[in-house]
Tab-separated table of C-alpha atoms in Angstrom:
chain	number	residue	atom	x	y	z
L	1	MET	CA	-17.463	-19.205	-37.048
L	2	LEU	CA	-16.810	-17.575	-33.387
L	3	SER	CA	-13.076	-18.668	-33.566
L	4	ARG	CA	-12.716	-16.917	-37.272
L	5	LYS	CA	-13.746	-14.103	-35.866
L	6	LEU	CA	-11.538	-13.660	-33.340
L	7	GLU	CA	-8.757	-14.466	-35.394
L	8	ASN	CA	-9.963	-11.632	-38.113
L	9	LEU	CA	-9.902	-9.199	-34.984
L	10	ARG	CA	-6.538	-10.169	-34.019
L	11	SER	CA	-5.473	-9.737	-37.613
L	12	ARG	CA	-6.834	-6.132	-37.938
L	13	PRO	CA	-5.914	-3.634	-35.150
L	14	GLU	CA	-7.783	-0.989	-36.879
L	15	LEU	CA	-10.927	-2.904	-35.596
L	16	LEU	CA	-9.860	-2.639	-32.133
L	17	ILE	CA	-8.850	0.514	-32.387
L	18	GLY	CA	-11.923	1.475	-33.969
L	19	GLY	CA	-14.130	-0.223	-31.198
L	20	SER	CA	-12.291	1.342	-28.340
L	21	VAL	CA	-12.429	4.930	-29.657
L	22	ALA	CA	-16.098	4.687	-30.182
L	23	ALA	CA	-16.390	3.182	-26.616
L	24	GLU	CA	-14.619	6.029	-25.252
L	25	ILE	CA	-16.968	8.517	-27.228
L	26	ALA	CA	-19.727	6.748	-25.374
L	27	LEU	CA	-18.572	7.053	-22.374
L	28	VAL	CA	-17.758	10.628	-22.524
L	29	LEU	CA	-21.100	11.157	-24.086
L	30	HIS	CA	-22.860	8.961	-21.068
L	31	GLY	CA	-20.975	11.073	-18.608
L	32	TRP	CA	-21.776	14.228	-19.958
L	33	SER	CA	-25.602	14.129	-20.621
L	34	SER	CA	-26.619	11.748	-17.537
L	35	GLY	CA	-24.107	13.538	-15.061
L	36	ALA	CA	-22.824	9.982	-14.007
L	37	ALA	CA	-20.844	9.808	-10.872
L	38	MET	CA	-16.976	9.613	-11.449
L	39	THR	CA	-16.797	6.058	-9.900
L	40	GLU	CA	-19.142	5.006	-12.284
L	41	LEU	CA	-17.272	6.116	-15.244
L	42	VAL	CA	-13.650	4.938	-14.332
L	43	LEU	CA	-15.319	1.838	-13.610
L	44	PHE	CA	-16.421	1.637	-16.962
L	45	HIS	CA	-13.020	2.543	-18.436
L	46	GLY	CA	-11.399	0.137	-16.498
L	47	ILE	CA	-13.778	-2.574	-18.210
L	48	VAL	CA	-12.977	-0.816	-21.845
L	49	SER	CA	-8.992	-1.188	-21.199
L	50	VAL	CA	-9.161	-5.075	-19.940
L	51	PHE	CA	-10.790	-5.762	-23.364
L	52	ILE	CA	-8.315	-3.324	-25.226
L	53	ILE	CA	-5.235	-5.220	-23.501
L	54	ALA	CA	-6.748	-8.814	-24.086
L	55	GLY	CA	-7.672	-7.978	-27.908
L	56	SER	CA	-4.110	-6.281	-28.199
L	57	LEU	CA	-1.421	-8.949	-26.544
L	58	PRO	CA	-1.793	-11.395	-29.514
L	59	TRP	CA	-1.432	-8.482	-31.951
L	60	LEU	CA	1.601	-6.822	-29.943
L	61	ARG	CA	3.579	-10.339	-29.667
L	62	ARG	CA	3.841	-10.457	-33.639
L	63	SER	CA	7.512	-9.283	-34.910
L	64	ASP	CA	5.590	-7.056	-37.395
L	65	SER	CA	4.029	-5.176	-35.354
L	66	SER	CA	3.781	-1.304	-34.936
L	67	ALA	CA	5.046	0.431	-31.484
L	68	GLY	CA	2.487	3.319	-32.487
L	69	MET	CA	-0.107	0.158	-31.247
L	70	ALA	CA	1.787	-0.550	-27.952
L	71	LEU	CA	1.395	3.331	-27.665
L	72	TYR	CA	-1.739	4.057	-28.368
L	73	VAL	CA	-2.918	0.997	-25.779
L	74	VAL	CA	-0.695	2.524	-22.783
L	75	SER	CA	-2.008	6.085	-23.539
L	76	LEU	CA	-6.017	4.612	-23.978
L	77	VAL	CA	-5.515	2.772	-20.638
L	78	ALA	CA	-3.810	5.437	-18.396
L	79	LEU	CA	-5.320	8.954	-19.906
L	80	GLY	CA	-8.488	7.555	-21.092
L	81	PRO	CA	-10.429	9.986	-23.870
L	82	ILE	CA	-7.359	12.531	-23.360
L	83	GLY	CA	-5.078	9.663	-24.282
L	84	VAL	CA	-7.322	8.565	-27.383
L	85	VAL	CA	-7.017	12.438	-28.738
L	86	GLY	CA	-3.288	12.674	-27.969
L	87	CYS	CA	-2.918	9.800	-30.099
L	88	ALA	CA	-4.883	11.176	-32.757
L	89	VAL	CA	-3.411	14.434	-33.193
L	90	MET	CA	-0.235	12.379	-33.130
L	91	GLU	CA	-0.740	10.413	-35.899
L	92	LEU	CA	-2.108	13.031	-37.671
L	93	VAL	CA	1.517	15.330	-37.356
L	94	ARG	CA	3.200	12.293	-38.349
L	95	TRP	CA	0.449	11.853	-41.655
L	96	ILE	CA	1.522	15.330	-42.378
L	97	SER	CA	5.354	15.344	-42.067
L	98	SER	CA	5.334	11.812	-43.871
L	99	ARG	CA	4.331	13.782	-47.097
L	100	SER	CA	7.286	15.428	-47.452
L	101	SER	CA	9.424	13.637	-45.263
L	102	ILE	CA	12.707	11.356	-46.808
L	103	SER	CA	14.350	8.005	-46.136
L	104	PHE	CA	17.352	8.214	-44.059
L	105	GLU	CA	18.991	6.580	-47.773
L	106	GLU	CA	17.797	9.426	-49.693
L	107	TRP	CA	19.061	12.103	-46.741
L	108	TYR	CA	22.448	10.438	-46.848
L	109	GLU	CA	22.851	10.734	-50.879
L	110	ARG	CA	21.610	13.976	-50.918
L	111	LEU	CA	24.820	14.977	-48.771
L	112	PHE	CA	26.952	13.299	-51.522
L	113	PRO	CA	24.768	13.592	-54.409
L	114	ARG	CA	25.826	11.554	-57.707
L	115	ALA	CA	24.271	13.864	-59.782
L	116	LEU	CA	27.324	16.279	-59.503
L	117	ALA	CA	29.925	13.541	-59.622
L	118	ASP	CA	30.678	14.407	-63.057
L	119	ARG	CA	31.244	18.098	-62.627
L	120	ALA	CA	33.218	17.317	-59.410
L	121	GLN	CA	35.620	14.956	-61.364
L	122	ALA	CA	36.224	17.294	-64.286
L	123	LEU	CA	36.645	20.484	-61.487
L	124	TYR	CA	39.341	18.051	-59.632
L	125	GLU	CA	41.244	16.908	-62.996
L	126	LEU	CA	41.095	20.511	-63.968
L	127	ILE	CA	42.932	21.467	-60.379
L	128	GLU	CA	44.999	18.527	-60.951
L	129	TRP	CA	46.013	19.938	-64.660
L	130	ARG	CA	46.681	23.076	-63.093
L	131	GLY	CA	49.178	22.086	-60.509
L	132	ALA	CA	47.244	24.051	-57.659
L	133	LYS	CA	49.160	26.947	-59.397
L	134	PRO	CA	47.427	30.404	-60.100
L	135	SER	CA	46.853	30.921	-63.747
L	136	ARG	CA	45.147	33.941	-65.380
L	137	GLU	CA	43.074	31.439	-67.918
L	138	SER	CA	41.870	29.573	-64.872
L	139	THR	CA	38.019	30.264	-63.983
L	140	VAL	CA	38.411	27.670	-61.070
L	141	ALA	CA	37.596	29.393	-57.307
L	142	PRO	CA	39.801	28.056	-54.305
L	143	PHE	CA	37.910	26.222	-52.055
L	144	CYS	CA	37.765	28.037	-48.962
L	145	ASP	CA	36.389	31.495	-51.618
L	146	VAL	CA	33.722	28.888	-52.557
L	147	LEU	CA	32.698	28.365	-49.219
L	148	ASP	CA	33.099	32.056	-48.206
L	149	GLN	CA	30.774	33.500	-50.865
L	150	GLY	CA	29.255	30.744	-52.908
L	151	SER	CA	25.437	29.473	-52.786
L	152	VAL	CA	24.457	26.265	-50.887
L	153	VAL	CA	24.631	23.931	-53.939
L	154	GLN	CA	28.009	25.088	-54.868
L	155	LYS	CA	29.304	24.598	-51.095
L	156	GLN	CA	27.588	21.066	-51.142
L	157	SER	CA	29.630	20.587	-54.764
L	158	VAL	CA	33.040	21.384	-52.911
L	159	VAL	CA	32.456	19.750	-49.803
L	160	THR	CA	31.536	16.422	-52.086
L	161	LEU	CA	34.642	16.728	-54.115
L	162	ILE	CA	36.780	17.149	-51.088
L	163	ALA	CA	35.139	13.964	-49.609
L	164	ASP	CA	35.718	12.120	-52.634
L	165	HIS	CA	39.327	13.044	-53.367
L	166	PHE	CA	40.416	14.144	-49.861
L	167	LYS	CA	44.146	15.342	-49.937
L	168	PRO	CA	45.913	16.959	-46.724
L	169	GLU	CA	45.593	20.016	-48.541
L	170	PHE	CA	42.306	20.407	-48.915
L	171	SER	CA	41.993	20.075	-44.747
L	172	PRO	CA	41.521	23.762	-44.223
L	173	ALA	CA	38.408	24.026	-47.103
L	174	LEU	CA	37.054	21.114	-45.270
L	175	GLN	CA	37.289	22.526	-41.447
L	176	ARG	CA	36.134	26.024	-42.457
L	177	ALA	CA	32.787	23.782	-44.045
L	178	LEU	CA	32.459	22.776	-40.357
L	179	ASN	CA	32.383	25.860	-39.249
L	180	ASP	CA	29.997	27.298	-42.061
L	181	PRO	CA	26.810	29.029	-41.143
L	182	GLU	CA	24.359	27.032	-42.861
L	183	PRO	CA	23.415	23.768	-40.832
L	184	ALA	CA	23.122	21.829	-43.890
L	185	ILE	CA	26.645	22.324	-44.844
L	186	ARG	CA	28.114	21.785	-41.481
L	187	VAL	CA	26.296	18.323	-41.428
L	188	GLN	CA	27.688	17.380	-44.926
L	189	ALA	CA	31.149	18.308	-43.808
L	190	ALA	CA	30.569	16.354	-40.387
L	191	THR	CA	29.621	13.393	-42.568
L	192	ALA	CA	32.622	14.092	-44.776
L	193	VAL	CA	35.260	14.261	-41.849
L	194	ALA	CA	33.400	10.641	-40.636
L	195	ARG	CA	34.056	9.101	-44.089
L	196	ILE	CA	38.013	10.124	-44.386
L	197	GLU	CA	38.486	8.693	-40.749
L	198	ASN	CA	36.452	5.579	-41.818
L	199	HIS	CA	38.636	5.089	-44.967
L	200	PHE	CA	41.885	5.553	-42.638
L	201	LEU	CA	40.453	2.930	-40.203
L	202	GLN	CA	39.571	0.157	-42.979
L	203	ARG	CA	42.988	0.769	-44.534
L	204	SER	CA	44.706	0.384	-41.262
L	205	VAL	CA	42.792	-2.708	-40.678
L	206	VAL	CA	43.851	-4.362	-44.232
L	207	LEU	CA	47.239	-3.082	-43.594
L	208	GLN	CA	47.410	-4.909	-39.971
L	209	GLU	CA	46.211	-8.277	-41.778
L	210	GLU	CA	49.032	-8.037	-44.389
L	211	ARG	CA	51.609	-7.863	-41.425
L	212	ALA	CA	49.655	-10.249	-39.500
L	213	ARG	CA	50.457	-12.837	-42.762
L	214	ASP	CA	53.776	-11.808	-43.237
L	215	PRO	CA	55.491	-10.001	-39.993
L	216	GLY	CA	58.607	-9.535	-41.759
L	217	ASN	CA	58.167	-8.012	-44.492
L	218	PRO	CA	59.600	-4.478	-45.188
L	219	SER	CA	57.309	-3.894	-47.937
L	220	ILE	CA	54.396	-3.973	-45.701
L	221	MET	CA	56.378	-2.535	-42.578
L	222	ARG	CA	56.902	0.861	-45.013
L	223	ARG	CA	53.180	1.022	-45.950
L	224	ILE	CA	51.865	1.092	-42.621
L	225	ALA	CA	54.701	3.599	-41.175
L	226	LEU	CA	53.246	5.436	-44.435
L	227	HIS	CA	49.742	5.048	-43.683
L	228	HIS	CA	49.994	6.916	-39.592
L	229	GLU	CA	51.867	9.660	-41.510
L	230	SER	CA	49.321	10.084	-44.130
L	231	TYR	CA	46.635	10.413	-41.456
L	232	ALA	CA	48.710	12.570	-38.966
L	233	GLN	CA	48.849	15.032	-42.137
L	234	THR	CA	45.331	15.611	-42.854
L	235	GLY	CA	45.158	18.025	-40.344
L	236	LEU	CA	41.863	16.311	-39.131
L	237	LEU	CA	43.233	15.612	-35.969
L	238	ASP	CA	44.108	17.266	-32.887
L	239	SER	CA	47.741	18.047	-31.820
L	240	GLU	CA	48.142	14.728	-29.571
L	241	ARG	CA	46.359	12.497	-32.221
L	242	ALA	CA	48.662	13.707	-34.990
L	243	ALA	CA	51.653	13.382	-32.995
L	244	SER	CA	50.815	9.958	-31.521
L	245	GLU	CA	50.532	8.886	-35.118
L	246	ARG	CA	54.117	10.444	-36.227
L	247	THR	CA	55.449	8.634	-32.901
L	248	ILE	CA	53.905	5.365	-34.517
L	249	ALA	CA	55.468	5.891	-37.817
L	250	LEU	CA	58.654	7.215	-36.494
L	251	ASP	CA	59.197	3.665	-34.365
L	252	ILE	CA	58.586	1.784	-37.465
L	253	ASN	CA	60.716	3.722	-39.742
L	254	MET	CA	63.789	3.481	-37.312
L	255	LYS	CA	63.242	-0.330	-36.850
L	256	LEU	CA	63.847	-0.528	-40.832
L	257	LEU	CA	66.561	1.995	-40.204
L	258	ARG	CA	68.165	-0.028	-38.195
L	259	ALA	CA	68.134	-2.656	-41.224
L	260	SER	CA	68.949	-0.272	-43.742
L	261	PRO	CA	71.296	2.317	-42.387
L	262	ARG	CA	72.426	3.848	-45.863
L	263	ASP	CA	69.096	4.145	-47.451
L	264	PRO	CA	68.553	7.800	-47.450
L	265	GLU	CA	64.870	7.139	-48.295
L	266	LEU	CA	64.382	6.011	-44.745
L	267	VAL	CA	66.904	8.119	-43.411
L	268	ALA	CA	65.182	11.587	-44.760
L	269	THR	CA	61.816	9.968	-43.595
L	270	VAL	CA	63.065	9.546	-39.835
L	271	ALA	CA	64.516	12.948	-40.035
L	272	ARG	CA	60.949	14.686	-41.433
L	273	LEU	CA	59.284	12.793	-38.892
L	274	LEU	CA	61.914	13.985	-36.099
L	275	LEU	CA	61.326	17.663	-37.140
L	276	GLU	CA	57.652	17.312	-37.505
L	277	LEU	CA	57.657	15.961	-33.737
L	278	ASP	CA	60.357	19.119	-32.910
L	279	ARG	CA	63.121	16.746	-32.213
L	280	PRO	CA	65.534	19.005	-34.462
L	281	GLY	CA	68.574	17.858	-32.708
L	282	LEU	CA	68.124	13.833	-33.228
L	283	ALA	CA	67.358	14.656	-36.514
L	284	MET	CA	70.590	16.788	-37.123
L	285	ARG	CA	72.579	13.770	-35.774
L	286	LEU	CA	70.854	11.321	-37.740
L	287	LEU	CA	71.797	13.547	-40.927
L	288	MET	CA	75.418	14.780	-39.838
L	289	PRO	CA	77.161	11.937	-41.503
L	290	TRP	CA	75.764	12.579	-44.748
L	291	LEU	CA	76.552	15.912	-44.640
L	292	ARG	CA	80.133	15.334	-44.449
L	293	ALA	CA	79.699	13.403	-47.395
L	294	LYS	CA	81.318	14.387	-50.763
L	295	SER	CA	77.717	14.614	-52.121
L	296	ILE	CA	74.129	14.826	-50.327
L	297	PRO	CA	71.366	12.398	-51.798
L	298	HIS	CA	68.077	14.540	-52.998
L	299	PRO	CA	65.638	12.819	-50.562
L	300	LEU	CA	68.115	14.519	-47.532
L	301	VAL	CA	67.960	18.196	-49.002
L	302	ALA	CA	64.813	19.125	-47.423
L	303	PRO	CA	65.111	17.960	-44.064
L	304	MET	CA	68.794	18.531	-43.732
L	305	ALA	CA	67.563	22.445	-44.789
L	306	ASP	CA	65.212	22.306	-42.340
L	307	ALA	CA	66.851	20.850	-39.420
L	308	LEU	CA	69.872	23.246	-39.558
L	309	TYR	CA	67.324	26.300	-39.641
L	310	SER	CA	65.275	24.999	-36.900
L	311	LEU	CA	68.920	24.703	-34.924
L	312	LYS	CA	69.599	28.217	-35.551
L	313	ARG	CA	72.883	27.317	-37.244
L	314	LEU	CA	72.560	29.402	-40.009
L	315	SER	CA	76.520	29.792	-40.723
L	316	LEU	CA	76.842	26.357	-41.612
L	317	LEU	CA	73.503	26.440	-43.401
L	318	ARG	CA	75.064	29.127	-45.555
L	319	ARG	CA	78.075	27.209	-46.238
L	320	VAL	CA	76.424	24.299	-47.206
L	321	SER	CA	73.277	25.942	-49.249
L	322	ALA	CA	75.526	25.374	-52.428
L	323	ARG	CA	75.873	21.983	-51.938
L	324	LEU	CA	72.702	21.256	-51.180
L	325	LEU	CA	71.258	23.353	-54.280
L	326	SER	CA	73.564	21.190	-56.430
L	327	SER	CA	71.510	17.907	-55.540
L	328	LEU	CA	68.223	19.551	-56.426
L	329	THR	CA	66.896	18.670	-60.003
L	330	ALA	CA	65.059	21.143	-62.093
L	331	SER	CA	61.690	19.835	-61.875
L	332	ALA	CA	58.942	21.935	-60.475
L	333	GLU	CA	58.828	19.766	-57.263
L	334	ASP	CA	61.827	21.280	-56.214
L	335	GLU	CA	61.301	24.797	-56.953
L	336	PRO	CA	60.307	25.934	-53.587
L	337	ILE	CA	63.243	24.121	-51.573
L	338	ARG	CA	65.466	25.976	-54.555
L	339	ALA	CA	63.943	29.043	-53.791
L	340	SER	CA	64.509	28.877	-50.200
L	341	LEU	CA	67.947	27.876	-50.243
L	342	GLY	CA	68.693	30.419	-53.014
L	343	LEU	CA	68.386	33.104	-50.338
L	344	TRP	CA	71.410	31.674	-48.269
L	345	THR	CA	73.826	31.133	-50.906
L	346	PRO	CA	77.138	33.588	-50.912
L	347	ALA	CA	75.637	35.308	-54.424
L	348	HIS	CA	72.439	36.642	-51.995
L	349	GLY	CA	75.059	38.000	-49.563
């Protein structure tokens, strides 16, 4: 019977807590009413502490024990009645805050609410349909304008959209969200950046595993190089990290170019990376044989014009601008470079 009562006491720590609180209250009342000496009170407190420690040890050894119980025991032994009062206040504050608090999973879910997924997808499709060009009929506001003038809910929708469908073009808006005066938007933007970087990291691991299985596959090598180049173009990296990613992509593409020196796509990629790394001389040296050819392949038009302009070889750029223009198509994708080269044709003086 006695062992069963002890087992019940060990399985119900509230009895131990209640008993210790009652003992400390009785100790305070005894000292207050009888004017007992401090030595006597300390002795009685020591006896209570021994019973508390002995009674709580079996429960504290359990895997499901609460850290609050250990804190209570330490506070009572070290501070006596003051520790009991402190623990009571702490528990009261915890109970009050728990009524309005949310779990970590719910908090993270609120950063990227699923309820806005359909609206965000519709907005994304509308932006894609517009081709990122201004339209009088469109009611879509630029991301940066929403972050400057929108409400908190509107800003959260924009950051959610950017995180779910990230493109390098969205980087300025995301950087602005990171500096937003609203703390909730800054936290959400920082979480979005972490998600985007984690996506690139996971993709890098997958590509490296594919490369380990088939080291000599040029298709895998191209995808790895493109991955590093895309990471550098996100706008989320500092200048040194971005240059490092471009250098890795350049090294891989240079190896591929040695195996396929007449591939205009590879030549254009290497030249573009050299220009981004501020090496226009090397880019022009790579492009010069193609400049002497009868026709210039379409992928080489933009890097060739950029290299000539970066080297201030403006007279040569003026002479070959007509040839470069003839290699372009009538698609909207070529419209920006066509407009730029048009300024250098003889017809424009």
